[in-house]
């Protein structure tokens, strides 16, 4: 199911056709900058990693063969400084926080990349690229350090839109009198006492930060890669420098398109340690459902600023509950249909039979579901607009709930339409990494229901579904006989378990409050 997809290219500042590779044009090569492993990642980092996880998942859903590379920066000034603070070696610090990062990504439901290279394992590739830059006159050596000479690249600044003559030294670039120009940046750093280092043609040293992604992109994906990106804070200087050194060193286009996610604010303020609002992903995940956090982030377009707050997280939890409740309602209607075994639930057969229905309610639900499917796909194909896609989801959920409220499921046609609708909701949510299992509609009911049924003298077995049915019959009989005390007793005992009785067009049901 390959479809036409438009993405916003940060370099051209416009939407472009999805760049592809391969003989059939069905392959997409993506490189996204990974973490520098000196600390736990914060939720702003998590938003960027989520953005690329969703892009990857959606492209795969649409039938593209995606190769996704994300690096680990495991040698860097920040890692060295952290090692001094904690009294460990830089390698030990990198190993500890690499594990923390992978664990956090797993808990957040983000799939591992196809390739996860580490900077310390790719030194030779970086050295080879630096040699090319020196040989082509784009880099020079000073006392064992190697610098990229920015002014040898006539197109420097084309990603960030900055004019090289307007850039000022001191704020974003390190002032070093040995440089030919203050804007020149380090490709290789000469070894310092106690720091990790490797052999090179220029002496012992270690790579600069920018060079690793250029070398890894070319090694694992070949050039040009289709999509390169990260957080918008990386556009300058990191990605600008990557672009310059890659195209000057390899002599070809580096990336066909650039994708950058927007920043994350806390309570409408920039997240920073100085403001005391610096939130680590691991801490947030300890107190909330990872799926709710994912839903919160996806309700804002990935390029727009995202405001995180406790109130917005509560709203996301409520939204997730709405989704789960709707699916539970649909599932309950299916589970309680006496002739369910007559429905062929094979996806192909179900699709065919669903579009031959004649019952008015069933036809209306199928038509609404198809419209929802089209609108969801259109939003996602328009620069991965998850906010718009989720808006379509909630509109369709309202339609499903309204149908169940007014229509008693009595026909194979209606139940076929309901199964078709619930499957489509689950399928499209999964394309965003929001996985909701459709277990039995009784799965969430507590075992203490058996005790209530036994105390009422209506059931002695151990099947929760049967116990629920007996309790509901006892309540119905009590109401017919105007035995309000018994009816209230049943209601109150269920409430002690966090349960309520809901009267629907399909009949009464016991569910979580």
mmCIF file of C-alpha atoms in Angstrom, residues 42 103 108 131 133 163 217 235 246 274 395 403:
data_model
loop_
_atom_site.group_PDB
_atom_site.id
_atom_site.type_symbol
_atom_site.label_atom_id
_atom_site.label_comp_id
_atom_site.label_asym_id
_atom_site.label_seq_id
_atom_site.Cartn_x
_atom_site.Cartn_y
_atom_site.Cartn_z
ATOM 1 C CA UNK A 42 14.892 14.303 29.121
ATOM 2 C CA UNK A 103 15.770 0.783 28.646
ATOM 3 C CA UNK A 108 8.356 4.219 25.922
ATOM 4 C CA UNK A 131 41.829 12.524 5.344
ATOM 5 C CA UNK A 133 38.817 16.739 3.745
ATOM 6 C CA UNK A 163 25.062 34.108 6.284
ATOM 7 C CA UNK A 217 25.698 7.851 7.366
ATOM 8 C CA UNK A 235 20.068 22.526 12.776
ATOM 9 C CA UNK A 246 29.962 15.476 4.142
ATOM 10 C CA UNK A 274 18.011 26.783 35.956
ATOM 11 C CA UNK A 395 -14.595 11.806 15.697
ATOM 12 C CA UNK A 403 -24.385 3.785 17.144
#
